[in-house]
Each structure stands twice: as C-alpha cells, then as structure tokens.
mmCIF file of C-alpha atoms in Angstrom:
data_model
loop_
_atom_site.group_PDB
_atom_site.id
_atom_site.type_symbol
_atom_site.label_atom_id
_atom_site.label_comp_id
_atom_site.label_asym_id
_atom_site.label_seq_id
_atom_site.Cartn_x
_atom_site.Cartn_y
_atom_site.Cartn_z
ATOM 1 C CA UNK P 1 0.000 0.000 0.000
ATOM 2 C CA UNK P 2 1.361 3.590 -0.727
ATOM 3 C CA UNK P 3 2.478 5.754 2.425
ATOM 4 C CA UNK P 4 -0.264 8.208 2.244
ATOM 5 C CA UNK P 5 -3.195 5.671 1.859
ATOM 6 C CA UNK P 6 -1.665 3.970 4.771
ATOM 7 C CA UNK P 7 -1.564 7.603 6.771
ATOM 8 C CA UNK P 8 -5.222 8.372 5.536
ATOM 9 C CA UNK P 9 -6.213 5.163 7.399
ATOM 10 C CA UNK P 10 -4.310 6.405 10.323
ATOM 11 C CA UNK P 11 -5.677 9.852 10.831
ATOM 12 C CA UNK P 12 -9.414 8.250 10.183
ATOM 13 C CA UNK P 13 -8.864 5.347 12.752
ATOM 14 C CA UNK P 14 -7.089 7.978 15.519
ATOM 15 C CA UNK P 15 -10.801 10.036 14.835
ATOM 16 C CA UNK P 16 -12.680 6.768 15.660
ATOM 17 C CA UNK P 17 -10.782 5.674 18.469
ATOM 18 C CA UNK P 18 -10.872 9.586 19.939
ATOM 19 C CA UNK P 19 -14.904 9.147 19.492
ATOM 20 C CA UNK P 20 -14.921 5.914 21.404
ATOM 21 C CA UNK P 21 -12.749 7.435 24.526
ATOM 22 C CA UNK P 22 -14.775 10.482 24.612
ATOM 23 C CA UNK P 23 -18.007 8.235 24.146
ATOM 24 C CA UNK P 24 -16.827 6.410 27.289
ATOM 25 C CA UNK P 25 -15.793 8.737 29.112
ATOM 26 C CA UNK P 26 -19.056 10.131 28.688
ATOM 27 C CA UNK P 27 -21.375 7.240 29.849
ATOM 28 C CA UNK P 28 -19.071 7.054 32.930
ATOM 29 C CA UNK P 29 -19.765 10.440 33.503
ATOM 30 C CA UNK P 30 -23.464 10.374 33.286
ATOM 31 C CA UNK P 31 -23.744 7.648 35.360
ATOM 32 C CA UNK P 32 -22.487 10.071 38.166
ATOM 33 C CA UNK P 33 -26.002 11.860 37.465
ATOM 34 C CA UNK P 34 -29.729 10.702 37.651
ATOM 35 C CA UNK P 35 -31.415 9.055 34.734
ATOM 36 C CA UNK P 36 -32.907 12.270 33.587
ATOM 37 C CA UNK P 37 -29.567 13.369 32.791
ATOM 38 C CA UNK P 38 -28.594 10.363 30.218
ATOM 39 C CA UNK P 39 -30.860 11.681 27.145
ATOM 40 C CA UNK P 40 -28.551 14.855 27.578
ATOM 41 C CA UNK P 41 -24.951 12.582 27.481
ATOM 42 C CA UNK P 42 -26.663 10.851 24.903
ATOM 43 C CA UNK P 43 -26.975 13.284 22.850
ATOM 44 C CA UNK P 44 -23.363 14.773 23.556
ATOM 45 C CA UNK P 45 -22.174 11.147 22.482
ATOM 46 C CA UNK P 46 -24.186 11.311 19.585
ATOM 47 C CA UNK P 47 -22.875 14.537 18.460
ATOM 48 C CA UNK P 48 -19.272 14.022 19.158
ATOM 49 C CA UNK P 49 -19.056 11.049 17.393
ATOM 50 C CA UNK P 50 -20.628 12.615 14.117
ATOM 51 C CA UNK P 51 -18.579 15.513 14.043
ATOM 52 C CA UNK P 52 -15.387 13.691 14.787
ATOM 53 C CA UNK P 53 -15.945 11.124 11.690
ATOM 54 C CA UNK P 54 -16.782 13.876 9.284
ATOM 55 C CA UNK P 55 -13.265 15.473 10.477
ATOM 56 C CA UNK P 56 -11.577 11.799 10.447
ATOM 57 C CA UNK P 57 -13.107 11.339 7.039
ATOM 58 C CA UNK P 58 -12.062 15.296 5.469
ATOM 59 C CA UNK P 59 -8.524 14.945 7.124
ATOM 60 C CA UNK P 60 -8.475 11.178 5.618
ATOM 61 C CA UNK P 61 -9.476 12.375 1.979
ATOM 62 C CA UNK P 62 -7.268 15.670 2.531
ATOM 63 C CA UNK P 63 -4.291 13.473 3.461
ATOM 64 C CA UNK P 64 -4.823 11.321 -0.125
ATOM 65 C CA UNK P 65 -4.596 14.615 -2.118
ATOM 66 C CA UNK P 66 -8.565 15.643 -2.686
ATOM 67 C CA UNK P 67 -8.856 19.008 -2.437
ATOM 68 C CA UNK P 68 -11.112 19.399 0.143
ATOM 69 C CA UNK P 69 -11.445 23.149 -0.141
ATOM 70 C CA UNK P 70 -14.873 23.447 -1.391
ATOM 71 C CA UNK P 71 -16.032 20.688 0.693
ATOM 72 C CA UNK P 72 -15.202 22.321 4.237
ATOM 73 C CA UNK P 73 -16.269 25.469 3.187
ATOM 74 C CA UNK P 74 -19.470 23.791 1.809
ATOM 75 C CA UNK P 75 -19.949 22.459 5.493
ATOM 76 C CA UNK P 76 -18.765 25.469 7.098
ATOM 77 C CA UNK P 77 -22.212 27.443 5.565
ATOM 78 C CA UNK P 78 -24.579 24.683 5.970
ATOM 79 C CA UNK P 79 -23.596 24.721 9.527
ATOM 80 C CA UNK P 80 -23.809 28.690 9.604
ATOM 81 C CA UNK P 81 -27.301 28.109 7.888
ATOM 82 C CA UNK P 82 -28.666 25.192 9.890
ATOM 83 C CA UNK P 83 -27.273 27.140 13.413
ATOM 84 C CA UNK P 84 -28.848 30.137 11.913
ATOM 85 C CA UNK P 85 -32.271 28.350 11.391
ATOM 86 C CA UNK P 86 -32.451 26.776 14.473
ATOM 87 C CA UNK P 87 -30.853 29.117 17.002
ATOM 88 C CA UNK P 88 -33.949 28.512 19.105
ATOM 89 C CA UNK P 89 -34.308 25.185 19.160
ATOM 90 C CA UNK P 90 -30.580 24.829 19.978
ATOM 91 C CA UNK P 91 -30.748 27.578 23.058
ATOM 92 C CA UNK P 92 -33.591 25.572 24.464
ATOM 93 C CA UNK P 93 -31.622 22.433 23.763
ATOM 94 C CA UNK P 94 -28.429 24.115 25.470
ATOM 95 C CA UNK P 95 -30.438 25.439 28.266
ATOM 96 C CA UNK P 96 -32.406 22.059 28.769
ATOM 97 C CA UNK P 97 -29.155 20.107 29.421
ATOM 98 C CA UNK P 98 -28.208 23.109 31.645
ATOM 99 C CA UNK P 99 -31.405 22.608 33.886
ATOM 100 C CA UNK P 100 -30.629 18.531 33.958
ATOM 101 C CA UNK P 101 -27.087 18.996 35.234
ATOM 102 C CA UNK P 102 -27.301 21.974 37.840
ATOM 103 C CA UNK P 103 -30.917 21.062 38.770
ATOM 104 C CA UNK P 104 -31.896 24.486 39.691
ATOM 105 C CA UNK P 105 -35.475 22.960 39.880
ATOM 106 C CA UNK P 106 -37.109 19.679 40.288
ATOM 107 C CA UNK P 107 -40.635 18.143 39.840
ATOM 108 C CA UNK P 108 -43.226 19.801 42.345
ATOM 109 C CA UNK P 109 -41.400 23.072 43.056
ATOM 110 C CA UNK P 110 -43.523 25.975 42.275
ATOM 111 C CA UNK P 111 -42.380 28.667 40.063
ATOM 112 C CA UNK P 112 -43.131 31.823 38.399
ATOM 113 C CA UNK P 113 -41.319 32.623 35.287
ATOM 114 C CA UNK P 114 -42.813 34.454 31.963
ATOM 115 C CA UNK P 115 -45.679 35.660 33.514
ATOM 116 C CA UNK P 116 -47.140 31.991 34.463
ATOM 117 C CA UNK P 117 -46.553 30.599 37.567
ATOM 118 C CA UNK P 118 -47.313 27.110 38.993
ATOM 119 C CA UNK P 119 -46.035 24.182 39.454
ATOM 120 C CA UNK P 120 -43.190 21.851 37.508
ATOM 121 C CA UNK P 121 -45.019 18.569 36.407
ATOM 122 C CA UNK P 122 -42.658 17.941 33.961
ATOM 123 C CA UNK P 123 -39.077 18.636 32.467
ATOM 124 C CA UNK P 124 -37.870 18.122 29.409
ATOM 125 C CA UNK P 125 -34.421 19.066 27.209
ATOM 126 C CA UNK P 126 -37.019 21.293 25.193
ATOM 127 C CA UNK P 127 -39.978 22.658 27.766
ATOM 128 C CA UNK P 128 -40.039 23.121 31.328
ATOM 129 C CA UNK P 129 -44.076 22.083 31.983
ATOM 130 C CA UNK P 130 -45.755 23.669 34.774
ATOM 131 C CA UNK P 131 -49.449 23.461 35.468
ATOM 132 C CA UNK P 132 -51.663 25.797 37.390
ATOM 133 C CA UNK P 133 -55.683 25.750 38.776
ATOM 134 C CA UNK P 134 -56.668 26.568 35.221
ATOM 135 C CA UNK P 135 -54.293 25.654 32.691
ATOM 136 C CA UNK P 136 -50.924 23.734 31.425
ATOM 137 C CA UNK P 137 -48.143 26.157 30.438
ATOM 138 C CA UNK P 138 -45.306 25.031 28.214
ATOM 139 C CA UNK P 139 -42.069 27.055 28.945
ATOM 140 C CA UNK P 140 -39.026 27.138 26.645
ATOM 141 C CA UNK P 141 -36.336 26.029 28.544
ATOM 142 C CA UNK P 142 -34.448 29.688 27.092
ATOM 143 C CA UNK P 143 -36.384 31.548 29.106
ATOM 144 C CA UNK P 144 -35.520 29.875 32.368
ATOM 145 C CA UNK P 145 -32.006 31.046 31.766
ATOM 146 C CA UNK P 146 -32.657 34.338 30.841
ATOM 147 C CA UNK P 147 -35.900 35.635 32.636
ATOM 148 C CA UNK P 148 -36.109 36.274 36.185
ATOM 149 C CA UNK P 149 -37.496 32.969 38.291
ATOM 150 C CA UNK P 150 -39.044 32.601 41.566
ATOM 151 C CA UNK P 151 -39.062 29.313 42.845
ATOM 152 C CA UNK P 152 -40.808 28.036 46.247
ATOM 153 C CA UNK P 153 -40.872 24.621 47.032
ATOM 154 C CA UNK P 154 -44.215 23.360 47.428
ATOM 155 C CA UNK P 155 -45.054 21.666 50.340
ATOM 156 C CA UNK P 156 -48.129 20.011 49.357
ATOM 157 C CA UNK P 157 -48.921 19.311 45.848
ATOM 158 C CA UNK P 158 -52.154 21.821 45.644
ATOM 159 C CA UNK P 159 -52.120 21.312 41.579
ATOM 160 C CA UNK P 160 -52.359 17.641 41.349
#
C-alpha cells in the first residue's frame, strides 16, 4: 500500500478511536447523574461522534490529495445556515441540558417565570411544563435562563 493511503487510514482510525474514549468517558460520567440526565450525554455522544468522523473522514481524503477546499467550506455554511435556522431550538436544547445537570429545579417546586406561575409537572431538554388551577403552560427552557425565576418549594402538591 502507498504511504499516504496507509496515513489516511491512520488519521481516520485515531478520529474513531478519539470518538470511542470520549463516548466512554461520557457514559461514565453520566452515570455520576440521575437518569434524567442520560438523554442529555446521549446526545453529547451522539454529536461528538458525528462531528469527529466527518473530520476523520475530510482529514483522511485531505491526506490522499482531494482538495477538500470546497467541501469544508461547503460544510462550514450549511452549519452557519442550519445554526442560523435553528438558534432557538438549539438555546432551548443548550439550556435544557443546563437545567438537567445543575438542577436548579425539580418536579413539584412551584415557580413563576414568563408571567405563568405554577407548578413543575414535567421537564424536558425542550420545555419546562408547569401546570396551574386553570391551565398547562409550556415554557421554553431559554427563558428559564434568561428571565427572572421565583421558585418556592411546594409543600403540598395543591395542583395535582
């Protein structure tokens, strides 16, 4: 086999086995944390493994001679576009996993945030779901980080 096939193997396979210590290293991490916490290393896994063999496979192609130019600046504006288009979705994704590690709140507490108060029935890496005497309010987890909160603890479920 030629040297640089041989050293496009390489730099893929060092990717891969980076993604599988990080993976690791991950799911011995979460298990330091409740169960509500693994959908968040989950998805960190997830992530970190996809990005690192898309750089293991553009290093990999780069080392064989491609010219890989176009390509990483191809993926450079899709991810500016796709960040750009769902900015939102990804703050309340950020700010979910935020709220499952630091566990500012917790199921019962009652809290006022957004103008609706009540009290948390359910969390989520997307909504924080508190419900009051008359209604169900569905609260981006965004908002939790950046609007004022006032949380009591509620002794006594009174919304159940």
């Amino acid at each position: 086999m030629d040297n640089t096939v041989v050293q496009a193997i390489g730099v893929f396979l060092f990717c891969i086995v980076i993604s599988i210590v990080i993976d690791k290293t991950l799911k011995q991490l979460s298990q330091r944390f409740d169960s509500e916490a693994s959908g968040s290393f989950r998805l960190m896994s997830n992530s970190q493994r996809t990005i690192l063999i898309i750089v293991g496979a553009v290093l990999a192609f780069s080392k064989l001679g491609f010219d890989v130019t176009g390509l990483v600046t191809g993926l450079g504006l899709t991810g500016f576009a796709l960040g750009f288009a769902l900015k939102d979705a990804i703050s309340n994704l950020v700010a979910g996993v935020m709220i499952v590690l630091y566990k500012p709140i917790k199921l019962g507490d009652h809290i006022e945030v957004a103008d609706s108060k009540g009290q948390v029935v359910d969390l989520n890496l997307r909504y924080i779901t508190i419900k009051d005497q008359d209604a169900t309010h569905l609260i981006p987890n965004s908002l939790f980080l950046s609007d004022k909160i006032t949380i009591n603890e509620c002794p006594n479920n009174e919304y159940d």
